Amino acid sequence: MKKIILLVGCAYLSGAIAAEPTTATKKSAINTDKAKEMPEMTVTDTSTDSTRLFPNTAKATPSFTIDKLDIETKVNATTVEDSLRYAPGVLVRKRYMGDPNGALGIRSSNSFQSTHSLVYADGMPLHNLLRTTAAGAPRWSMVSPSEIESSEVLYGPFSAQYSGNAMGGVIQLNTKMPEKFEAEFDATGMFQTMNRAGRNQTLDGFRTFVAAGNRVDKFSIWGSYNHFENQGQPQTINAAARTTPVLNTAAQRTAQAALPRVVGGENYQLPTAAPAVAYGDIGIAQPITDLYKMKMGYDFTDDLQGRFTFAYENRQDTVDDANSLLKNPNGTTNWGGATVATAANPTGGGLSANTNYYNPLFNQNMVVPGSVFNVSNVERNAFNYGLSLKGKISTNWKIDTTASYYDAKNHDVRSILNPNHPQNQNKGQIIDEKAWWASYDLKLATDKFLGRDDVSFMGGYQFNHASLGLKTYSSNNYAAQTTSALLNDNAGATQTNSLFSQMEWRFLPDWSLMAGARYDLWQTMDAHVYDYNLPANSRLRIQNYENRDASRISPKASLEFSPNNWTFRYSFSKAYRFPIAEELYSTQNTLNRATIAYPGLGPEHGYFHNLMAQYDIPRGYVRANIFYDQVSDEINNTFQTINGLTTTAFLPIDQTETVGVDLTYQQNEVFKLPVDLMFNTTIMNKEITKNARNPLLVGNQWDRLPRLQMNGTVTYHIMPTWDGSVGVRYRSDAFQTLANTDVASEVMGGTDESTFVDLKTVYRLPVYKNLKSTVSAGIDNVFNETAFENHPYPQRTYFVSASFKY
């Protein structure tokens, strides 16, 4: 801990030294005269056009912005969420390149609380309105990293325009439109050297992007195609607890002698530090995505713009090369336990069984189910439509309105046993998911409310409807994708209608007061859970749920004082977050997972406070935020894994409290040298303070949430055409469970302390006949750090890229 404190102290001491003595006004800071209007922005002001079309109505919310140049020079970006890599207090659990479950956590909301974060691309929601935890990750792959003009992070629910789903924060992804004819081609190759769980391989992948667009008078059009495929390291290391044989009686010795034998495996630990055997993995992750997108814009006036967006994504995620380290006595590979057909039960073969084996290598027993070596393929077809209008509609009033629709179908095919298993009969499961949501957002704003130059007003309406349907089938031939019986059928929808408004009063020079409120009317509808695994006479077999509704009002307020180069702001919010369809109705049993939903869940509700101080320095700023959150009935996804079966449930925790601080220093051309520096750190402590259901949890740390995060980048502009950057990402360890019993490091199911060092260099070739060419190379995880966040993170990875723009 002393080393950490010393690191933080040295970083901010260097920031203070680099600040340079100055008497500059706010206009000398990086955002020029935007600094006072938008003090939360970072070094490059990418918001000029957007604030011209619509005022900044989230000024009460702490924020951090990453622009296109930051991404191009500092980040080895293969997917769009990489743009957030060095943002303070942001953790994207991107397990491998192309991960469909890149769950997002911001500040005191962990990465499995995906319902606490909102993600928008040009005003269209990418956050999952239906699911949470890993399956609820934002739909990052609906946007290519080559499209991004800027990414902005808003911390907390302090603006009335956002629902309580912003308890963690909001991500705004802003993409580009052409001003003249342009064309672009990007290509990236990536290579990971992997040595883990008996594998020694080089994994590879690539991304290609092609786009073209033009502007003709008031009309603009842009189209693109993004292809991505990769080999990701195996995401599950199969491990079993070791048990010592009990041989006290003749019967016990006879039973032990009858156990089947296997040899092999590696010495390992469970997250609780109990001794275990690692006996293989589930196989290489193989994502392939194809994204087709078209955007059309029309300028009704110079200050009023409309846009239509269409996107289609086809995604394939395949895992089909499981590795077993276990050998049978005859030298053949052991693929776990399985049932065998008998005369009494001729159709009972080919299923997974929790078989207890004796492993003489460790002189202990271990349970290995056959299902942990299965194969799978998931295909997703998704459509996204959006229509927006933004800009001035009268002398003093502006509008920002977006209607969008997202429709996705998932087809998940899984075998029960590995195809190489001697008892394999091609039995499996098929899961069909139908998910869609529709949203409408209307905001009207003016900086001269009722004709007064010192009063601003923003008000609006928001509508969200989200529907989820899940059906699980058994299959007698998964390879042919045939279904034999319906096992589970659950579905449900939620709908929210919201009204919101806020007013800002600049009552004295350098002083402003903002107050607002939000009203949410939440409803559930068309919900049922059918579990055909249960007996016909069970009352839980067929459950149809009545529609529910609830309404809440959330007040907001902030007070700001901005003398000279300083900005001080206190922000307050009360926020409610209503449950989503998965938490309420997604009770489901699949091969290696059982989920228990809770139809009676109520809304989470909390109080949020933030105190910010910022000082603008030449070409940069130094900022501190102190925040305190108190949340009641906070919904947690608890889980337990036994013999390869993970059981999860959604349960409310009575009360949690978070105290934290984030510190940021950022400056370009430090001491007027060709060097840019950025450093941020987030220190927080989140504990359970009340919980009548299980008082033993009181005082425990919240799960999956590091107490310390630090990020830093140094960019050296070697030549006007050549840049080099070093980035560092540090995370302290965390618990994976609320019981705080997972204490082992570098094991499957744990969360480790990690320090990742990244390198990138970019060279811009001379322009040739309007063709701009750029080449770059980089390395992530330079020192090949081994770290887990439940699943293993990538080892050292190399990147080479080329970009051609006309």
PDB file of N, CA and C in Angstrom, residues 145 337 352 430 512 524:
ATOM      1  N   PRO A 145     -14.481   0.858 -34.416  1.00  0.00           N
ATOM      2  CA  PRO A 145     -13.584   1.873 -33.842  1.00  0.00           C
ATOM      3  C   PRO A 145     -13.146   2.919 -34.857  1.00  0.00           C
ATOM      4  N   GLY A 337     -17.193 -37.681 -17.417  1.00  0.00           N
ATOM      5  CA  GLY A 337     -18.201 -38.697 -17.179  1.00  0.00           C
ATOM      6  C   GLY A 337     -19.386 -38.589 -18.107  1.00  0.00           C
ATOM      7  N   SER A 352     -24.308 -36.142 -19.865  1.00  0.00           N
ATOM      8  CA  SER A 352     -23.197 -35.862 -18.954  1.00  0.00           C
ATOM      9  C   SER A 352     -23.463 -36.470 -17.590  1.00  0.00           C
ATOM     10  N   ILE A 430     -30.380 -26.463 -27.533  1.00  0.00           N
ATOM     11  CA  ILE A 430     -30.493 -25.308 -28.424  1.00  0.00           C
ATOM     12  C   ILE A 430     -31.281 -24.227 -27.698  1.00  0.00           C
ATOM     13  N   SER A 512     -23.499  29.503 -10.467  1.00  0.00           N
ATOM     14  CA  SER A 512     -24.713  28.979 -11.095  1.00  0.00           C
ATOM     15  C   SER A 512     -25.326  27.903 -10.215  1.00  0.00           C
ATOM     16  N   THR A 524     -44.414  -3.673 -16.227  1.00  0.00           N
ATOM     17  CA  THR A 524     -44.070  -4.981 -16.773  1.00  0.00           C
ATOM     18  C   THR A 524     -45.302  -5.547 -17.459  1.00  0.00           C
TER      19      THR A 524
END
